[in-house]
Amino acid sequence: MCNPLQPISLDDLTQRLHLIKQNHPSTYEELLHFYTRDDLLRVQKGLFTLFNTFVNHYRYLSPVVYLEGKGMLISEVGNHEGLNTVSFDRLDRLYQNTYETLLANSTIALMLDNLMVRGSIHSMNPSIQVRRRPVVTLQDYISLTNGQKLKYLSDASNIISHVFADALDNDLRNPIGHNNYSYDPNSQLIRFNSNHGNQPAKEMYLIEFADKCFQSMKVNLLLWDLTVLIRKLILEQQ
């Protein structure tokens, strides 16, 4: 199965991991011992809860699902196609909850990228700086804020986790969390005001925001697939 957000399939990922197991057994062991099966079960419970929330909103997002199925880009229709299945008030908390849940559980995606791209689950990209204290290991990454984590996830060298940056945006989440936005129901234009006074507001049409919610749920499914894969590899090793 291939998640539509990423070019690498689970079969391809499994093959790469088996090669790492054969050629670099110590780094492969790091992967299997970072999470316990109980840890992964807790992650899956959070992802499943979020998926159930999304199911309750799915019918409201049907237009963006239809447009994607037709191969149409939301960016091409956002300024002249309205959305009459949902209001912004129904989606804003969904997006905030999705943002928090996905980034809180993003470690499993980044550790796989660290392993396959940089040779170890703890090998962070040293060129990315988000605070004065360097982020050297995966544990350092876990201690970051969710907004800071996005900088590592959006690393162009990643083959899995860069998809987070396509769906999640700190400039959307923060205004929602602080009620610092405005919505015009006639034009369906949303203005997300910056917490920094010198930055302009980010504008987005409702249909574009609905697409962000839809794309975010694909990331949820990706994380679910990764937890299933890691649990399977742990069981095979025992």
mmCIF file of N, CA and C in Angstrom, residues 23-81:
data_model
loop_
_atom_site.group_PDB
_atom_site.id
_atom_site.type_symbol
_atom_site.label_atom_id
_atom_site.label_comp_id
_atom_site.label_asym_id
_atom_site.label_seq_id
_atom_site.Cartn_x
_atom_site.Cartn_y
_atom_site.Cartn_z
ATOM 1 N N ASN A 23 23.153 -5.164 6.852
ATOM 2 C CA ASN A 23 24.434 -4.462 6.711
ATOM 3 C C ASN A 23 24.836 -3.625 7.919
ATOM 4 N N HIS A 24 23.863 -3.184 8.702
ATOM 5 C CA HIS A 24 24.140 -2.339 9.867
ATOM 6 C C HIS A 24 23.256 -2.788 11.037
ATOM 7 N N PRO A 25 23.512 -3.976 11.560
ATOM 8 C CA PRO A 25 22.632 -4.554 12.596
ATOM 9 C C PRO A 25 22.522 -3.707 13.856
ATOM 10 N N SER A 26 23.581 -2.997 14.236
ATOM 11 C CA SER A 26 23.521 -2.217 15.481
ATOM 12 C C SER A 26 22.557 -1.040 15.342
ATOM 13 N N THR A 27 22.560 -0.374 14.189
ATOM 14 C CA THR A 27 21.626 0.737 14.003
ATOM 15 C C THR A 27 20.188 0.233 13.857
ATOM 16 N N TYR A 28 20.045 -0.961 13.281
ATOM 17 C CA TYR A 28 18.715 -1.571 13.178
ATOM 18 C C TYR A 28 18.180 -1.898 14.573
ATOM 19 N N GLU A 29 19.044 -2.357 15.457
ATOM 20 C CA GLU A 29 18.635 -2.663 16.826
ATOM 21 C C GLU A 29 18.174 -1.402 17.556
ATOM 22 N N GLU A 30 18.811 -0.279 17.267
ATOM 23 C CA GLU A 30 18.370 0.995 17.864
ATOM 24 C C GLU A 30 16.909 1.269 17.524
ATOM 25 N N LEU A 31 16.557 1.011 16.282
ATOM 26 C CA LEU A 31 15.189 1.233 15.826
ATOM 27 C C LEU A 31 14.203 0.384 16.620
ATOM 28 N N LEU A 32 14.537 -0.883 16.816
ATOM 29 C CA LEU A 32 13.607 -1.811 17.463
ATOM 30 C C LEU A 32 13.485 -1.582 18.961
ATOM 31 N N HIS A 33 14.475 -0.925 19.547
ATOM 32 C CA HIS A 33 14.445 -0.745 20.997
ATOM 33 C C HIS A 33 14.012 0.652 21.434
ATOM 34 N N PHE A 34 13.773 1.526 20.484
ATOM 35 C CA PHE A 34 13.370 2.879 20.875
ATOM 36 C C PHE A 34 11.944 2.891 21.416
ATOM 37 N N TYR A 35 11.061 2.149 20.772
ATOM 38 C CA TYR A 35 9.679 2.012 21.228
ATOM 39 C C TYR A 35 9.450 0.592 21.726
ATOM 40 N N THR A 36 8.676 0.455 22.785
ATOM 41 C CA THR A 36 8.171 -0.851 23.172
ATOM 42 C C THR A 36 6.835 -1.075 22.465
ATOM 43 N N ARG A 37 6.355 -2.296 22.498
ATOM 44 C CA ARG A 37 5.047 -2.564 21.891
ATOM 45 C C ARG A 37 3.943 -1.786 22.607
ATOM 46 N N ASP A 38 4.093 -1.625 23.931
ATOM 47 C CA ASP A 38 3.101 -0.837 24.674
ATOM 48 C C ASP A 38 3.146 0.631 24.265
ATOM 49 N N ASP A 39 4.360 1.145 24.018
ATOM 50 C CA ASP A 39 4.487 2.521 23.532
ATOM 51 C C ASP A 39 3.732 2.685 22.216
ATOM 52 N N LEU A 40 3.945 1.754 21.318
ATOM 53 C CA LEU A 40 3.303 1.837 20.007
ATOM 54 C C LEU A 40 1.794 1.685 20.123
ATOM 55 N N LEU A 41 1.348 0.881 21.062
ATOM 56 C CA LEU A 41 -0.090 0.730 21.271
ATOM 57 C C LEU A 41 -0.708 2.039 21.733
ATOM 58 N N ARG A 42 -0.008 2.765 22.601
ATOM 59 C CA ARG A 42 -0.513 4.068 23.054
ATOM 60 C C ARG A 42 -0.570 5.064 21.889
ATOM 61 N N VAL A 43 0.436 5.018 21.033
ATOM 62 C CA VAL A 43 0.419 5.887 19.858
ATOM 63 C C VAL A 43 -0.778 5.544 18.976
ATOM 64 N N GLN A 44 -1.010 4.265 18.766
ATOM 65 C CA GLN A 44 -2.116 3.844 17.916
ATOM 66 C C GLN A 44 -3.467 4.247 18.494
ATOM 67 N N LYS A 45 -3.597 4.204 19.799
ATOM 68 C CA LYS A 45 -4.856 4.615 20.417
ATOM 69 C C LYS A 45 -5.134 6.092 20.136
ATOM 70 N N GLY A 46 -4.086 6.912 20.228
ATOM 71 C CA GLY A 46 -4.260 8.331 19.950
ATOM 72 C C GLY A 46 -4.617 8.574 18.494
ATOM 73 N N LEU A 47 -3.967 7.856 17.588
ATOM 74 C CA LEU A 47 -4.252 8.010 16.164
ATOM 75 C C LEU A 47 -5.646 7.505 15.817
ATOM 76 N N PHE A 48 -6.066 6.433 16.474
ATOM 77 C CA PHE A 48 -7.401 5.880 16.217
ATOM 78 C C PHE A 48 -8.482 6.829 16.713
ATOM 79 N N THR A 49 -8.250 7.428 17.873
ATOM 80 C CA THR A 49 -9.206 8.412 18.396
ATOM 81 C C THR A 49 -9.339 9.585 17.439
ATOM 82 N N LEU A 50 -8.213 10.049 16.923
ATOM 83 C CA LEU A 50 -8.242 11.152 15.976
ATOM 84 C C LEU A 50 -8.960 10.749 14.693
ATOM 85 N N PHE A 51 -8.749 9.526 14.236
ATOM 86 C CA PHE A 51 -9.413 9.068 13.020
ATOM 87 C C PHE A 51 -10.925 9.027 13.213
ATOM 88 N N ASN A 52 -11.372 8.594 14.380
ATOM 89 C CA ASN A 52 -12.811 8.583 14.658
ATOM 90 C C ASN A 52 -13.388 9.993 14.609
ATOM 91 N N THR A 53 -12.626 10.963 15.118
ATOM 92 C CA THR A 53 -13.073 12.354 15.041
ATOM 93 C C THR A 53 -13.186 12.795 13.592
ATOM 94 N N PHE A 54 -12.213 12.394 12.788
ATOM 95 C CA PHE A 54 -12.231 12.758 11.378
ATOM 96 C C PHE A 54 -13.423 12.135 10.659
ATOM 97 N N VAL A 55 -13.747 10.897 10.986
ATOM 98 C CA VAL A 55 -14.884 10.220 10.345
ATOM 99 C C VAL A 55 -16.159 11.028 10.533
ATOM 100 N N ASN A 56 -16.298 11.656 11.704
ATOM 101 C CA ASN A 56 -17.484 12.470 11.974
ATOM 102 C C ASN A 56 -17.516 13.739 11.123
ATOM 103 N N HIS A 57 -16.370 14.101 10.547
ATOM 104 C CA HIS A 57 -16.283 15.306 9.716
ATOM 105 C C HIS A 57 -16.148 14.972 8.230
ATOM 106 N N TYR A 58 -16.024 13.719 7.909
ATOM 107 C CA TYR A 58 -15.686 13.346 6.532
ATOM 108 C C TYR A 58 -16.700 13.869 5.524
ATOM 109 N N ARG A 59 -17.996 13.761 5.858
ATOM 110 C CA ARG A 59 -19.019 14.186 4.892
ATOM 111 C C ARG A 59 -18.926 15.676 4.580
ATOM 112 N N TYR A 60 -18.393 16.451 5.537
ATOM 113 C CA TYR A 60 -18.261 17.890 5.296
ATOM 114 C C TYR A 60 -17.131 18.197 4.321
ATOM 115 N N LEU A 61 -16.202 17.270 4.185
ATOM 116 C CA LEU A 61 -15.028 17.478 3.344
ATOM 117 C C LEU A 61 -15.179 16.826 1.965
ATOM 118 N N SER A 62 -16.353 16.288 1.684
ATOM 119 C CA SER A 62 -16.546 15.547 0.435
ATOM 120 C C SER A 62 -16.179 16.344 -0.820
ATOM 121 N N PRO A 63 -16.412 17.671 -0.878
ATOM 122 C CA PRO A 63 -16.003 18.397 -2.099
ATOM 123 C C PRO A 63 -14.501 18.347 -2.367
ATOM 124 N N VAL A 64 -13.672 18.462 -1.324
ATOM 125 C CA VAL A 64 -12.228 18.431 -1.568
ATOM 126 C C VAL A 64 -11.777 17.011 -1.917
ATOM 127 N N VAL A 65 -12.459 16.010 -1.358
ATOM 128 C CA VAL A 65 -12.149 14.629 -1.729
ATOM 129 C C VAL A 65 -12.486 14.411 -3.203
ATOM 130 N N TYR A 66 -13.620 14.953 -3.627
ATOM 131 C CA TYR A 66 -14.039 14.823 -5.025
ATOM 132 C C TYR A 66 -13.054 15.516 -5.953
ATOM 133 N N LEU A 67 -12.647 16.729 -5.600
ATOM 134 C CA LEU A 67 -11.720 17.469 -6.450
ATOM 135 C C LEU A 67 -10.391 16.743 -6.590
ATOM 136 N N GLU A 68 -9.912 16.159 -5.496
ATOM 137 C CA GLU A 68 -8.654 15.413 -5.567
ATOM 138 C C GLU A 68 -8.806 14.192 -6.455
ATOM 139 N N GLY A 69 -9.956 13.530 -6.338
ATOM 140 C CA GLY A 69 -10.212 12.372 -7.185
ATOM 141 C C GLY A 69 -10.249 12.725 -8.659
ATOM 142 N N LYS A 70 -10.635 13.949 -8.972
ATOM 143 C CA LYS A 70 -10.660 14.414 -10.365
ATOM 144 C C LYS A 70 -9.305 14.945 -10.811
ATOM 145 N N GLY A 71 -8.344 14.967 -9.885
ATOM 146 C CA GLY A 71 -7.012 15.447 -10.236
ATOM 147 C C GLY A 71 -6.898 16.950 -10.288
ATOM 148 N N MET A 72 -7.795 17.652 -9.620
ATOM 149 C CA MET A 72 -7.775 19.117 -9.620
ATOM 150 C C MET A 72 -7.047 19.636 -8.398
ATOM 151 N N LEU A 73 -6.224 20.660 -8.562
ATOM 152 C CA LEU A 73 -5.481 21.258 -7.465
ATOM 153 C C LEU A 73 -6.348 22.280 -6.747
ATOM 154 N N ILE A 74 -6.364 22.202 -5.433
ATOM 155 C CA ILE A 74 -7.153 23.144 -4.646
ATOM 156 C C ILE A 74 -6.680 24.572 -4.891
ATOM 157 N N SER A 75 -5.389 24.747 -5.072
ATOM 158 C CA SER A 75 -4.846 26.087 -5.299
ATOM 159 C C SER A 75 -5.413 26.728 -6.561
ATOM 160 N N GLU A 76 -5.891 25.912 -7.489
ATOM 161 C CA GLU A 76 -6.430 26.432 -8.736
ATOM 162 C C GLU A 76 -7.895 26.831 -8.624
ATOM 163 N N VAL A 77 -8.584 26.329 -7.598
ATOM 164 C CA VAL A 77 -10.017 26.608 -7.489
ATOM 165 C C VAL A 77 -10.370 27.401 -6.249
ATOM 166 N N GLY A 78 -9.394 27.628 -5.379
ATOM 167 C CA GLY A 78 -9.672 28.224 -4.075
ATOM 168 C C GLY A 78 -10.327 29.581 -4.117
ATOM 169 N N ASN A 79 -10.025 30.395 -5.128
ATOM 170 C CA ASN A 79 -10.536 31.752 -5.136
ATOM 171 C C ASN A 79 -11.851 31.907 -5.891
ATOM 172 N N HIS A 80 -12.372 30.796 -6.445
ATOM 173 C CA HIS A 80 -13.657 30.952 -7.128
ATOM 174 C C HIS A 80 -14.603 29.772 -6.908
ATOM 175 N N GLU A 81 -14.226 28.845 -6.066
ATOM 176 C CA GLU A 81 -15.111 27.735 -5.716
ATOM 177 C C GLU A 81 -15.436 27.803 -4.228
#
